[in-house]
Amino acid sequence: MTLYAGLMSGTSMDGVDAVLLQVTAAGCQVVGATHVDYDAGLTQRLRSAVANPVQAGLDELGQLDCLVAEAFAQATQALLRLTATDAAAVRAIGSHGQTLLHRPRSLPRFTLQIGDPNLIAEQTGIDVVADFRRRDLAAGGEAAPLVPAFHAAVLGHPGEARVVVNIGGIANITVLAADGAVTGFDTGPGNCLMDLWIQSLGPQAFDRDGALAASGRVDAALLQHLLAEPYLSRPAPKSTGRELFNSLWLQAALAGRALGAADVQATLCEFTAVSIARAISDLAAVQPARVLVCGGGVLNGQLLRRLAAQLPGVAVESTAAYGIDPLHVEGAAFAWLAHRHIERLAGNLPAVTGARGPRVLGALYPGLVTSL
Ligand SMILES: Nc1ncnc2c1ncn2[C@@H]1O[C@H](COP(=O)(O)OP(=O)(O)O)[C@@H](O)[C@H]1O
Ligand SMILES: [Mg+2]
């Protein structure tokens, strides 16, 4: 039995998910997990760096790299305390870091995650595997999504076609065919547009349980406009982020429309549900019996109801019913990817990312030396 810790902060920039995963020959199991919010100032600085990268400048980038690492190290300490685990018992940390920019289609192509792994290794004393995305990109892949291999390992079921939907800031699907084949891609927005809208109205960070969305009416004209976004009809492999689905994109879509706040939220929720559902129903090869949902979007009841309504005849369920808390899946995936690195096993799936081949992902930052 070996323990790995996974650290993840996604496009929502809401804070760090830290998950302790036990890996055995038979499979893996979450031992414990915690979430540590970024302090409000850090979230603000990260969001404005992403919105205005040129204005933010290199000093800000350097500082954010350290501040994110400190938040990740603190989340690790909180995880170890919570699970009463000694640092020496953890084989390695898999740290995703915080994505600032993801441009797999610019020239040159790049993806940028920050959160200096040297600081995490120094402050925890544990080996850190980090920088998971760039090797896949170097091999011609999209560098995202990286969670499908883990989804296949823990949620695949021979003989039954399943789709796993991770609804973070962005939504991505993993398609698990009955014969074991795995594909997947980012479908488009997850919670990000609903978050942006409610944040523009006041102090709320997100629409709790989708209450505002549930109180409004879907505007058909706005929905049609949103569904015309070219990303949605682009063939896979594909990945996206805040570079596309940001406040400028939302402002442009809303320009010249006089809609009530709740109706906008209802329409953004419907758009999110329809874009995910279409990505699933358009799958040529696989029509799943079951859709398993994870990520913070699981807590948005209205979004889940609208998603289920778009997928008649398909069981839409939380991954909780299949042995893993929906809020732990992504963090656990990066713990698992650290295990793959340590064992020199591939972490990417070329059928998902479009990379030229399977690759060992990430680089190792050693923890404290135990003997001279
Ligand atoms: N109680 C809730 N009701 C509705 N939405 C929620 C709730 N809790 C979290 N969320 C949504 O989940 C998002 C965070 O999900 P997460 O999976 O952590 O995304 P990411 O991986 O992008 O950080 C929040 O931004 C919010 O939109
Ligand atoms: Mg998050």
mmCIF file of C-alpha atoms and ligand atoms in Angstrom:
data_model
loop_
_atom_site.group_PDB
_atom_site.id
_atom_site.type_symbol
_atom_site.label_atom_id
_atom_site.label_comp_id
_atom_site.label_asym_id
_atom_site.label_seq_id
_atom_site.Cartn_x
_atom_site.Cartn_y
_atom_site.Cartn_z
ATOM 1 C CA MET A 1 0.000 0.000 0.000
ATOM 2 C CA THR A 2 1.311 3.461 -0.866
ATOM 3 C CA LEU A 3 -0.108 6.884 -0.028
ATOM 4 C CA TYR A 4 -0.133 9.786 -2.446
ATOM 5 C CA ALA A 5 -1.520 13.297 -1.956
ATOM 6 C CA GLY A 6 -3.176 15.194 -4.806
ATOM 7 C CA LEU A 7 -3.430 18.992 -4.880
ATOM 8 C CA MET A 8 -5.672 20.770 -7.331
ATOM 9 C CA SER A 9 -7.047 24.218 -7.949
ATOM 10 C CA GLY A 10 -9.175 24.540 -11.056
ATOM 11 C CA THR A 11 -10.458 27.336 -13.240
ATOM 12 C CA SER A 12 -12.867 28.496 -10.524
ATOM 13 C CA MET A 13 -9.795 29.655 -8.552
ATOM 14 C CA ASP A 14 -11.788 28.997 -5.390
ATOM 15 C CA GLY A 15 -8.969 27.292 -3.467
ATOM 16 C CA VAL A 16 -7.080 24.057 -3.092
ATOM 17 C CA ASP A 17 -8.581 20.574 -3.000
ATOM 18 C CA ALA A 18 -6.211 18.214 -1.179
ATOM 19 C CA VAL A 19 -6.879 14.477 -1.313
ATOM 20 C CA LEU A 20 -4.995 11.571 0.265
ATOM 21 C CA LEU A 21 -5.189 8.460 -1.900
ATOM 22 C CA GLN A 22 -4.200 4.944 -1.005
ATOM 23 C CA VAL A 23 -2.895 3.018 -4.000
ATOM 24 C CA THR A 24 -2.668 -0.768 -3.917
ATOM 25 C CA ALA A 25 -2.312 -3.417 -6.592
ATOM 26 C CA ALA A 26 -6.078 -3.929 -6.361
ATOM 27 C CA GLY A 27 -7.006 -0.289 -6.962
ATOM 28 C CA CYS A 28 -7.195 2.976 -5.113
ATOM 29 C CA GLN A 29 -9.211 4.519 -2.342
ATOM 30 C CA VAL A 30 -9.562 8.026 -0.904
ATOM 31 C CA VAL A 31 -8.317 8.075 2.705
ATOM 32 C CA GLY A 32 -9.259 11.677 3.459
ATOM 33 C CA ALA A 33 -9.673 15.050 1.814
ATOM 34 C CA THR A 34 -9.942 18.728 2.589
ATOM 35 C CA HIS A 35 -10.477 22.009 0.819
ATOM 36 C CA VAL A 36 -8.632 25.183 1.775
ATOM 37 C CA ASP A 37 -9.977 28.402 0.286
ATOM 38 C CA TYR A 38 -7.488 30.843 -1.190
ATOM 39 C CA ASP A 39 -7.689 34.051 0.804
ATOM 40 C CA ALA A 40 -9.880 36.575 -0.994
ATOM 41 C CA GLY A 41 -6.911 38.764 -1.917
ATOM 42 C CA LEU A 42 -5.145 35.882 -3.678
ATOM 43 C CA THR A 43 -8.238 34.868 -5.665
ATOM 44 C CA GLN A 44 -8.610 38.501 -6.729
ATOM 45 C CA ARG A 45 -4.973 38.814 -7.805
ATOM 46 C CA LEU A 46 -5.121 35.524 -9.748
ATOM 47 C CA ARG A 47 -8.308 36.530 -11.543
ATOM 48 C CA SER A 48 -6.998 39.920 -12.476
ATOM 49 C CA ALA A 49 -3.682 38.442 -13.670
ATOM 50 C CA VAL A 50 -5.656 36.147 -15.974
ATOM 51 C CA ALA A 51 -7.927 38.956 -17.159
ATOM 52 C CA ASN A 52 -5.020 41.386 -17.760
ATOM 53 C CA PRO A 53 -1.824 39.350 -18.113
ATOM 54 C CA VAL A 54 0.149 42.172 -19.703
ATOM 55 C CA GLN A 55 -0.795 44.668 -17.011
ATOM 56 C CA ALA A 56 -0.061 42.157 -14.233
ATOM 57 C CA GLY A 57 3.589 41.859 -15.310
ATOM 58 C CA LEU A 58 6.417 39.521 -14.399
ATOM 59 C CA ASP A 59 6.813 40.682 -10.775
ATOM 60 C CA GLU A 60 3.206 39.763 -10.100
ATOM 61 C CA LEU A 61 3.691 36.406 -11.845
ATOM 62 C CA GLY A 62 6.723 35.653 -9.673
ATOM 63 C CA GLN A 63 4.857 36.567 -6.491
ATOM 64 C CA LEU A 64 1.739 34.596 -7.390
ATOM 65 C CA ASP A 65 3.915 31.552 -8.133
ATOM 66 C CA CYS A 66 5.107 31.669 -4.484
ATOM 67 C CA LEU A 67 1.738 32.543 -2.905
ATOM 68 C CA VAL A 68 -0.050 29.693 -4.690
ATOM 69 C CA ALA A 69 2.719 27.284 -3.594
ATOM 70 C CA GLU A 70 2.274 28.406 0.010
ATOM 71 C CA ALA A 71 -1.482 27.813 -0.194
ATOM 72 C CA PHE A 72 -0.789 24.346 -1.649
ATOM 73 C CA ALA A 73 1.736 23.527 1.106
ATOM 74 C CA GLN A 74 -0.747 24.685 3.777
ATOM 75 C CA ALA A 75 -3.481 22.541 2.244
ATOM 76 C CA THR A 76 -1.089 19.570 2.449
ATOM 77 C CA GLN A 77 -0.401 20.249 6.145
ATOM 78 C CA ALA A 78 -4.153 20.489 6.787
ATOM 79 C CA LEU A 79 -4.668 17.172 4.990
ATOM 80 C CA LEU A 80 -1.935 15.450 7.023
ATOM 81 C CA ARG A 81 -3.397 16.786 10.291
ATOM 82 C CA LEU A 82 -6.920 15.762 9.344
ATOM 83 C CA THR A 83 -5.898 12.220 8.462
ATOM 84 C CA ALA A 84 -3.285 11.943 11.264
ATOM 85 C CA THR A 85 -0.712 11.001 8.636
ATOM 86 C CA ASP A 86 3.032 11.490 9.001
ATOM 87 C CA ALA A 87 4.654 13.291 6.059
ATOM 88 C CA ALA A 88 7.161 10.421 5.801
ATOM 89 C CA ALA A 89 4.282 8.038 5.043
ATOM 90 C CA VAL A 90 3.360 9.912 1.851
ATOM 91 C CA ARG A 91 5.282 8.626 -1.160
ATOM 92 C CA ALA A 92 4.685 11.779 -3.207
ATOM 93 C CA ILE A 93 2.440 14.772 -3.752
ATOM 94 C CA GLY A 94 0.942 15.346 -7.185
ATOM 95 C CA SER A 95 0.499 19.093 -7.533
ATOM 96 C CA HIS A 96 -1.478 20.393 -10.465
ATOM 97 C CA GLY A 97 -0.818 24.029 -9.567
ATOM 98 C CA GLN A 98 -3.023 26.880 -10.696
ATOM 99 C CA THR A 99 -3.555 27.391 -14.402
ATOM 100 C CA LEU A 100 -3.074 31.007 -15.441
ATOM 101 C CA LEU A 101 -3.117 30.562 -19.208
ATOM 102 C CA HIS A 102 -3.899 27.591 -21.413
ATOM 103 C CA ARG A 103 -3.236 28.216 -25.103
ATOM 104 C CA PRO A 104 -2.812 24.869 -26.858
ATOM 105 C CA ARG A 105 -3.635 26.516 -30.186
ATOM 106 C CA SER A 106 -1.510 29.659 -30.136
ATOM 107 C CA LEU A 107 1.893 29.721 -31.830
ATOM 108 C CA PRO A 108 3.977 28.671 -30.059
ATOM 109 C CA ARG A 109 1.504 26.576 -28.099
ATOM 110 C CA PHE A 110 1.762 26.805 -24.323
ATOM 111 C CA THR A 111 0.036 26.127 -21.035
ATOM 112 C CA LEU A 112 1.031 27.830 -17.793
ATOM 113 C CA GLN A 113 0.493 26.445 -14.290
ATOM 114 C CA ILE A 114 2.001 28.177 -11.269
ATOM 115 C CA GLY A 115 2.665 27.183 -7.628
ATOM 116 C CA ASP A 116 6.432 26.613 -7.265
ATOM 117 C CA PRO A 117 6.887 22.876 -6.479
ATOM 118 C CA ASN A 118 10.264 23.621 -4.838
ATOM 119 C CA LEU A 119 8.469 25.532 -2.098
ATOM 120 C CA ILE A 120 5.917 22.745 -1.623
ATOM 121 C CA ALA A 121 8.721 20.156 -1.342
ATOM 122 C CA GLU A 122 10.652 22.350 1.089
ATOM 123 C CA GLN A 123 7.669 23.159 3.301
ATOM 124 C CA THR A 124 6.257 19.618 3.435
ATOM 125 C CA GLY A 125 9.446 17.552 3.125
ATOM 126 C CA ILE A 126 7.590 15.289 0.678
ATOM 127 C CA ASP A 127 8.571 14.496 -2.932
ATOM 128 C CA VAL A 128 6.469 16.618 -5.277
ATOM 129 C CA VAL A 129 5.514 15.697 -8.824
ATOM 130 C CA ALA A 130 4.318 18.765 -10.727
ATOM 131 C CA ASP A 131 4.143 20.305 -14.208
ATOM 132 C CA PHE A 132 1.857 17.535 -15.471
ATOM 133 C CA ARG A 133 0.540 19.228 -18.573
ATOM 134 C CA ARG A 134 3.521 20.402 -20.567
ATOM 135 C CA ARG A 135 4.881 17.017 -21.626
ATOM 136 C CA ASP A 136 1.604 16.121 -23.294
ATOM 137 C CA LEU A 137 1.635 19.506 -25.021
ATOM 138 C CA ALA A 138 5.238 18.935 -26.154
ATOM 139 C CA ALA A 139 4.057 15.631 -27.660
ATOM 140 C CA GLY A 140 1.489 17.509 -29.724
ATOM 141 C CA GLY A 141 -1.452 17.039 -27.344
ATOM 142 C CA GLU A 142 -3.962 19.478 -25.885
ATOM 143 C CA ALA A 143 -2.510 18.879 -22.379
ATOM 144 C CA ALA A 144 -6.121 18.567 -21.198
ATOM 145 C CA PRO A 145 -8.170 16.986 -19.905
ATOM 146 C CA LEU A 146 -5.778 14.810 -17.869
ATOM 147 C CA VAL A 147 -8.357 13.216 -15.544
ATOM 148 C CA PRO A 148 -9.820 10.637 -17.994
ATOM 149 C CA ALA A 149 -7.191 7.943 -17.308
ATOM 150 C CA PHE A 150 -8.060 8.136 -13.607
ATOM 151 C CA HIS A 151 -11.790 8.128 -14.364
ATOM 152 C CA ALA A 152 -11.247 4.968 -16.389
ATOM 153 C CA ALA A 153 -9.253 3.360 -13.559
ATOM 154 C CA VAL A 154 -11.820 4.015 -10.830
ATOM 155 C CA LEU A 155 -15.167 4.442 -12.587
ATOM 156 C CA GLY A 156 -14.877 2.189 -15.625
ATOM 157 C CA HIS A 157 -17.124 -0.855 -15.684
ATOM 158 C CA PRO A 158 -16.493 -3.598 -18.274
ATOM 159 C CA GLY A 159 -19.565 -4.201 -20.395
ATOM 160 C CA GLU A 160 -21.283 -0.912 -19.528
ATOM 161 C CA ALA A 161 -20.841 2.367 -21.406
ATOM 162 C CA ARG A 162 -20.489 5.304 -19.027
ATOM 163 C CA VAL A 163 -19.725 8.982 -19.294
ATOM 164 C CA VAL A 164 -18.066 10.829 -16.419
ATOM 165 C CA VAL A 165 -18.795 14.563 -16.351
ATOM 166 C CA ASN A 166 -16.570 16.800 -14.263
ATOM 167 C CA ILE A 167 -18.251 20.166 -13.723
ATOM 168 C CA GLY A 168 -15.619 22.589 -12.441
ATOM 169 C CA GLY A 169 -15.195 26.095 -13.829
ATOM 170 C CA ILE A 170 -14.982 24.335 -17.193
ATOM 171 C CA ALA A 171 -16.787 21.037 -17.841
ATOM 172 C CA ASN A 172 -15.103 17.983 -19.285
ATOM 173 C CA ILE A 173 -16.367 14.531 -20.151
ATOM 174 C CA THR A 174 -14.682 11.135 -20.119
ATOM 175 C CA VAL A 175 -16.333 8.582 -22.364
ATOM 176 C CA LEU A 176 -15.856 5.026 -21.092
ATOM 177 C CA ALA A 177 -16.989 2.644 -23.829
ATOM 178 C CA ALA A 178 -18.237 -0.823 -22.898
ATOM 179 C CA ASP A 179 -15.153 -2.356 -24.586
ATOM 180 C CA GLY A 180 -12.755 -0.314 -22.425
ATOM 181 C CA ALA A 181 -11.904 2.402 -24.981
ATOM 182 C CA VAL A 182 -11.576 5.854 -23.413
ATOM 183 C CA THR A 183 -12.022 9.260 -25.021
ATOM 184 C CA GLY A 184 -12.933 12.666 -23.650
ATOM 185 C CA PHE A 185 -12.678 16.433 -24.010
ATOM 186 C CA ASP A 186 -13.663 19.762 -22.483
ATOM 187 C CA THR A 187 -17.287 20.417 -23.440
ATOM 188 C CA GLY A 188 -17.163 24.157 -22.615
ATOM 189 C CA PRO A 189 -18.388 26.071 -19.575
ATOM 190 C CA GLY A 190 -19.050 24.345 -16.271
ATOM 191 C CA ASN A 191 -19.805 26.730 -13.435
ATOM 192 C CA CYS A 192 -17.749 29.616 -14.831
ATOM 193 C CA LEU A 193 -20.461 31.645 -16.602
ATOM 194 C CA MET A 194 -22.960 31.289 -13.749
ATOM 195 C CA ASP A 195 -20.180 32.275 -11.311
ATOM 196 C CA LEU A 196 -19.240 35.326 -13.389
ATOM 197 C CA TRP A 197 -22.828 36.512 -13.598
ATOM 198 C CA ILE A 198 -23.673 36.196 -9.908
ATOM 199 C CA GLN A 199 -20.326 37.773 -8.973
ATOM 200 C CA SER A 200 -21.261 40.781 -11.128
ATOM 201 C CA LEU A 201 -24.466 41.234 -9.106
ATOM 202 C CA GLY A 202 -23.011 41.324 -5.588
ATOM 203 C CA PRO A 203 -20.795 39.544 -3.075
ATOM 204 C CA GLN A 204 -21.941 35.965 -3.792
ATOM 205 C CA ALA A 205 -19.173 33.795 -5.284
ATOM 206 C CA PHE A 206 -21.592 31.271 -6.785
ATOM 207 C CA ASP A 207 -25.293 30.543 -7.159
ATOM 208 C CA ARG A 208 -25.900 28.276 -4.164
ATOM 209 C CA ASP A 209 -27.812 25.177 -5.313
ATOM 210 C CA GLY A 210 -28.688 27.098 -8.497
ATOM 211 C CA ALA A 211 -31.404 28.994 -6.592
ATOM 212 C CA LEU A 212 -31.159 32.159 -8.682
ATOM 213 C CA ALA A 213 -31.168 30.144 -11.917
ATOM 214 C CA ALA A 214 -34.196 28.177 -10.730
ATOM 215 C CA SER A 215 -36.095 31.414 -10.041
ATOM 216 C CA GLY A 216 -35.654 32.784 -13.577
ATOM 217 C CA ARG A 217 -36.929 31.994 -17.068
ATOM 218 C CA VAL A 218 -34.749 30.815 -19.923
ATOM 219 C CA ASP A 219 -34.501 33.417 -22.701
ATOM 220 C CA ALA A 220 -34.687 31.523 -25.993
ATOM 221 C CA ALA A 221 -32.916 34.195 -28.068
ATOM 222 C CA LEU A 222 -29.956 34.432 -25.678
ATOM 223 C CA LEU A 223 -29.755 30.642 -25.457
ATOM 224 C CA GLN A 224 -29.620 30.347 -29.264
ATOM 225 C CA HIS A 225 -26.907 32.990 -29.381
ATOM 226 C CA LEU A 226 -24.828 31.206 -26.731
ATOM 227 C CA LEU A 227 -25.211 27.835 -28.449
ATOM 228 C CA ALA A 228 -23.733 29.322 -31.636
ATOM 229 C CA GLU A 229 -20.308 29.536 -29.913
ATOM 230 C CA PRO A 230 -17.972 27.793 -32.413
ATOM 231 C CA TYR A 231 -16.017 25.945 -29.693
ATOM 232 C CA LEU A 232 -19.033 23.718 -29.044
ATOM 233 C CA SER A 233 -19.106 22.287 -32.561
ATOM 234 C CA ARG A 234 -15.343 21.937 -32.952
ATOM 235 C CA PRO A 235 -14.269 18.288 -33.193
ATOM 236 C CA ALA A 236 -12.228 16.733 -30.354
ATOM 237 C CA PRO A 237 -9.475 16.685 -29.182
ATOM 238 C CA LYS A 238 -10.180 20.073 -27.676
ATOM 239 C CA SER A 239 -9.726 21.941 -24.424
ATOM 240 C CA THR A 240 -10.684 25.378 -23.222
ATOM 241 C CA GLY A 241 -10.572 27.732 -20.249
ATOM 242 C CA ARG A 242 -10.962 31.280 -19.046
ATOM 243 C CA GLU A 243 -9.113 32.463 -22.165
ATOM 244 C CA LEU A 244 -12.426 31.954 -23.995
ATOM 245 C CA PHE A 245 -15.241 31.721 -21.432
ATOM 246 C CA ASN A 246 -14.509 34.920 -19.495
ATOM 247 C CA SER A 247 -16.335 38.135 -18.593
ATOM 248 C CA LEU A 248 -15.602 39.713 -22.000
ATOM 249 C CA TRP A 249 -17.256 36.736 -23.725
ATOM 250 C CA LEU A 250 -20.250 37.021 -21.408
ATOM 251 C CA GLN A 251 -20.549 40.805 -21.793
ATOM 252 C CA ALA A 252 -20.489 40.458 -25.581
ATOM 253 C CA ALA A 253 -23.268 37.859 -25.440
ATOM 254 C CA LEU A 254 -25.430 40.032 -23.196
ATOM 255 C CA ALA A 255 -24.845 43.313 -25.060
ATOM 256 C CA GLY A 256 -28.084 44.987 -26.160
ATOM 257 C CA ARG A 257 -30.337 42.552 -24.273
ATOM 258 C CA ALA A 258 -32.604 43.831 -21.519
ATOM 259 C CA LEU A 259 -33.022 40.780 -19.296
ATOM 260 C CA GLY A 260 -33.628 40.397 -15.574
ATOM 261 C CA ALA A 261 -30.772 39.043 -13.458
ATOM 262 C CA ALA A 262 -32.544 35.752 -12.690
ATOM 263 C CA ASP A 263 -33.446 35.188 -16.349
ATOM 264 C CA VAL A 264 -29.810 35.628 -17.366
ATOM 265 C CA GLN A 265 -28.762 33.114 -14.709
ATOM 266 C CA ALA A 266 -31.466 30.654 -15.789
ATOM 267 C CA THR A 267 -30.273 30.956 -19.390
ATOM 268 C CA LEU A 268 -26.597 30.485 -18.479
ATOM 269 C CA CYS A 269 -27.531 27.416 -16.443
ATOM 270 C CA GLU A 270 -29.558 26.016 -19.358
ATOM 271 C CA PHE A 271 -26.708 26.766 -21.779
ATOM 272 C CA THR A 272 -24.249 24.932 -19.535
ATOM 273 C CA ALA A 273 -26.573 21.917 -19.233
ATOM 274 C CA VAL A 274 -27.384 21.812 -22.965
ATOM 275 C CA SER A 275 -23.746 22.143 -24.035
ATOM 276 C CA ILE A 276 -22.745 19.214 -21.796
ATOM 277 C CA ALA A 277 -25.762 17.106 -22.824
ATOM 278 C CA ARG A 278 -25.183 17.717 -26.553
ATOM 279 C CA ALA A 279 -21.549 16.695 -26.242
ATOM 280 C CA ILE A 280 -22.836 13.401 -24.802
ATOM 281 C CA SER A 281 -25.737 12.795 -27.181
ATOM 282 C CA ASP A 282 -23.559 13.685 -30.207
ATOM 283 C CA LEU A 283 -21.100 10.900 -29.364
ATOM 284 C CA ALA A 284 -21.118 8.747 -32.456
ATOM 285 C CA ALA A 285 -19.753 5.532 -31.019
ATOM 286 C CA VAL A 286 -21.089 5.389 -27.473
ATOM 287 C CA GLN A 287 -24.511 5.993 -26.023
ATOM 288 C CA PRO A 288 -24.055 5.649 -22.280
ATOM 289 C CA ALA A 289 -26.515 4.010 -19.932
ATOM 290 C CA ARG A 290 -25.141 6.074 -17.089
ATOM 291 C CA VAL A 291 -23.698 9.555 -16.646
ATOM 292 C CA LEU A 292 -21.656 10.030 -13.464
ATOM 293 C CA VAL A 293 -21.195 13.620 -12.348
ATOM 294 C CA CYS A 294 -18.398 15.093 -10.215
ATOM 295 C CA GLY A 295 -16.896 18.525 -9.430
ATOM 296 C CA GLY A 296 -18.429 21.474 -7.599
ATOM 297 C CA GLY A 297 -21.284 21.622 -10.121
ATOM 298 C CA VAL A 298 -22.793 18.588 -8.391
ATOM 299 C CA LEU A 299 -23.905 20.982 -5.644
ATOM 300 C CA ASN A 300 -25.956 22.984 -8.144
ATOM 301 C CA GLY A 301 -29.294 21.134 -8.031
ATOM 302 C CA GLN A 302 -30.828 23.200 -10.819
ATOM 303 C CA LEU A 303 -27.915 22.468 -13.171
ATOM 304 C CA LEU A 304 -28.180 18.736 -12.486
ATOM 305 C CA ARG A 305 -31.952 18.744 -13.024
ATOM 306 C CA ARG A 306 -31.543 20.550 -16.351
ATOM 307 C CA LEU A 307 -28.748 18.182 -17.402
ATOM 308 C CA ALA A 308 -30.881 15.133 -16.580
ATOM 309 C CA ALA A 309 -33.840 16.658 -18.455
ATOM 310 C CA GLN A 310 -31.642 16.940 -21.576
ATOM 311 C CA LEU A 311 -30.649 13.280 -21.393
ATOM 312 C CA PRO A 312 -33.894 11.285 -21.335
ATOM 313 C CA GLY A 313 -33.424 7.590 -20.685
ATOM 314 C CA VAL A 314 -29.970 8.079 -19.173
ATOM 315 C CA ALA A 315 -29.312 7.728 -15.432
ATOM 316 C CA VAL A 316 -27.563 10.920 -14.241
ATOM 317 C CA GLU A 317 -25.934 10.235 -10.876
ATOM 318 C CA SER A 318 -23.242 11.563 -8.570
ATOM 319 C CA THR A 319 -19.985 9.603 -8.474
ATOM 320 C CA ALA A 320 -20.718 9.206 -4.732
ATOM 321 C CA ALA A 321 -22.897 6.221 -5.623
ATOM 322 C CA TYR A 322 -19.814 4.650 -7.262
ATOM 323 C CA GLY A 323 -17.403 4.943 -4.370
ATOM 324 C CA ILE A 324 -15.860 8.387 -4.758
ATOM 325 C CA ASP A 325 -17.116 11.703 -3.392
ATOM 326 C CA PRO A 326 -17.709 14.029 -6.369
ATOM 327 C CA LEU A 327 -15.662 16.780 -4.730
ATOM 328 C CA HIS A 328 -12.628 14.483 -4.334
ATOM 329 C CA VAL A 329 -12.322 13.145 -7.864
ATOM 330 C CA GLU A 330 -10.016 15.777 -9.383
ATOM 331 C CA GLY A 331 -7.668 15.940 -6.392
ATOM 332 C CA ALA A 332 -7.522 12.146 -6.317
ATOM 333 C CA ALA A 333 -6.692 12.165 -10.036
ATOM 334 C CA PHE A 334 -3.551 14.213 -9.404
ATOM 335 C CA ALA A 335 -2.524 11.920 -6.536
ATOM 336 C CA TRP A 336 -2.948 9.038 -8.993
ATOM 337 C CA LEU A 337 -0.962 10.889 -11.670
ATOM 338 C CA ALA A 338 1.882 11.313 -9.138
ATOM 339 C CA HIS A 339 1.755 7.524 -8.618
ATOM 340 C CA ARG A 340 1.934 7.039 -12.390
ATOM 341 C CA HIS A 341 5.002 9.287 -12.558
ATOM 342 C CA ILE A 342 6.783 7.528 -9.676
ATOM 343 C CA GLU A 343 6.105 4.154 -11.307
ATOM 344 C CA ARG A 344 7.218 5.543 -14.698
ATOM 345 C CA LEU A 345 3.820 4.840 -16.213
ATOM 346 C CA ALA A 346 2.001 7.003 -18.742
ATOM 347 C CA GLY A 347 -0.505 9.522 -17.379
ATOM 348 C CA ASN A 348 -2.014 10.855 -20.591
ATOM 349 C CA LEU A 349 -4.361 9.139 -23.015
ATOM 350 C CA PRO A 350 -3.430 10.004 -26.612
ATOM 351 C CA ALA A 351 -7.035 9.266 -27.697
ATOM 352 C CA VAL A 352 -8.127 12.087 -25.384
ATOM 353 C CA THR A 353 -5.452 14.751 -25.760
ATOM 354 C CA GLY A 354 -4.291 13.991 -29.309
ATOM 355 C CA ALA A 355 -0.671 13.535 -28.176
ATOM 356 C CA ARG A 356 1.640 11.459 -30.400
ATOM 357 C CA GLY A 357 1.814 8.762 -27.752
ATOM 358 C CA PRO A 358 1.568 7.835 -24.102
ATOM 359 C CA ARG A 359 3.953 9.821 -21.902
ATOM 360 C CA VAL A 360 5.108 9.841 -18.296
ATOM 361 C CA LEU A 361 3.787 13.206 -17.093
ATOM 362 C CA GLY A 362 5.370 15.677 -14.712
ATOM 363 C CA ALA A 363 8.729 16.304 -13.092
ATOM 364 C CA LEU A 364 10.010 15.330 -9.659
ATOM 365 C CA TYR A 365 11.015 17.831 -6.959
ATOM 366 C CA PRO A 366 12.597 15.782 -4.161
ATOM 367 C CA GLY A 367 11.460 16.252 -0.565
ATOM 368 C CA LEU A 368 13.905 16.254 2.335
ATOM 369 C CA VAL A 369 16.893 13.918 2.150
ATOM 370 C CA THR A 370 16.609 11.339 4.909
ATOM 371 C CA SER A 371 20.204 10.091 4.821
ATOM 372 C CA LEU A 372 23.484 11.665 3.714
HETATM 373 N N1 LIG B 1 -23.352 24.797 -2.904
HETATM 374 C C1 LIG B 1 -23.116 25.044 -4.197
HETATM 375 N N2 LIG B 1 -24.138 25.332 -5.043
HETATM 376 C C2 LIG B 1 -23.910 25.587 -6.336
HETATM 377 N N3 LIG B 1 -22.684 25.595 -6.900
HETATM 378 C C3 LIG B 1 -21.630 25.323 -6.114
HETATM 379 C C4 LIG B 1 -21.774 25.024 -4.736
HETATM 380 N N4 LIG B 1 -20.537 24.784 -4.220
HETATM 381 C C5 LIG B 1 -19.662 24.922 -5.249
HETATM 382 N N5 LIG B 1 -20.303 25.241 -6.389
HETATM 383 C C6 LIG B 1 -19.719 25.505 -7.703
HETATM 384 O O1 LIG B 1 -18.562 24.731 -7.851
HETATM 385 C C7 LIG B 1 -17.461 25.552 -8.275
HETATM 386 C C8 LIG B 1 -16.166 24.955 -7.816
HETATM 387 O O2 LIG B 1 -16.080 23.669 -8.370
HETATM 388 P P1 LIG B 1 -14.678 22.960 -8.572
HETATM 389 O O3 LIG B 1 -14.955 21.561 -8.961
HETATM 390 O O4 LIG B 1 -13.823 23.225 -7.387
HETATM 391 O O5 LIG B 1 -14.146 23.768 -9.815
HETATM 392 P P2 LIG B 1 -12.634 24.029 -10.245
HETATM 393 O O6 LIG B 1 -12.036 22.676 -10.445
HETATM 394 O O7 LIG B 1 -12.744 24.828 -11.474
HETATM 395 O O8 LIG B 1 -12.021 24.772 -9.072
HETATM 396 C C9 LIG B 1 -17.780 26.912 -7.687
HETATM 397 O O9 LIG B 1 -17.177 27.926 -8.430
HETATM 398 C C10 LIG B 1 -19.305 26.945 -7.796
HETATM 399 O O10 LIG B 1 -19.712 27.434 -9.031
HETATM 400 MG MG MG B 2 -12.011 24.182 -7.149
#
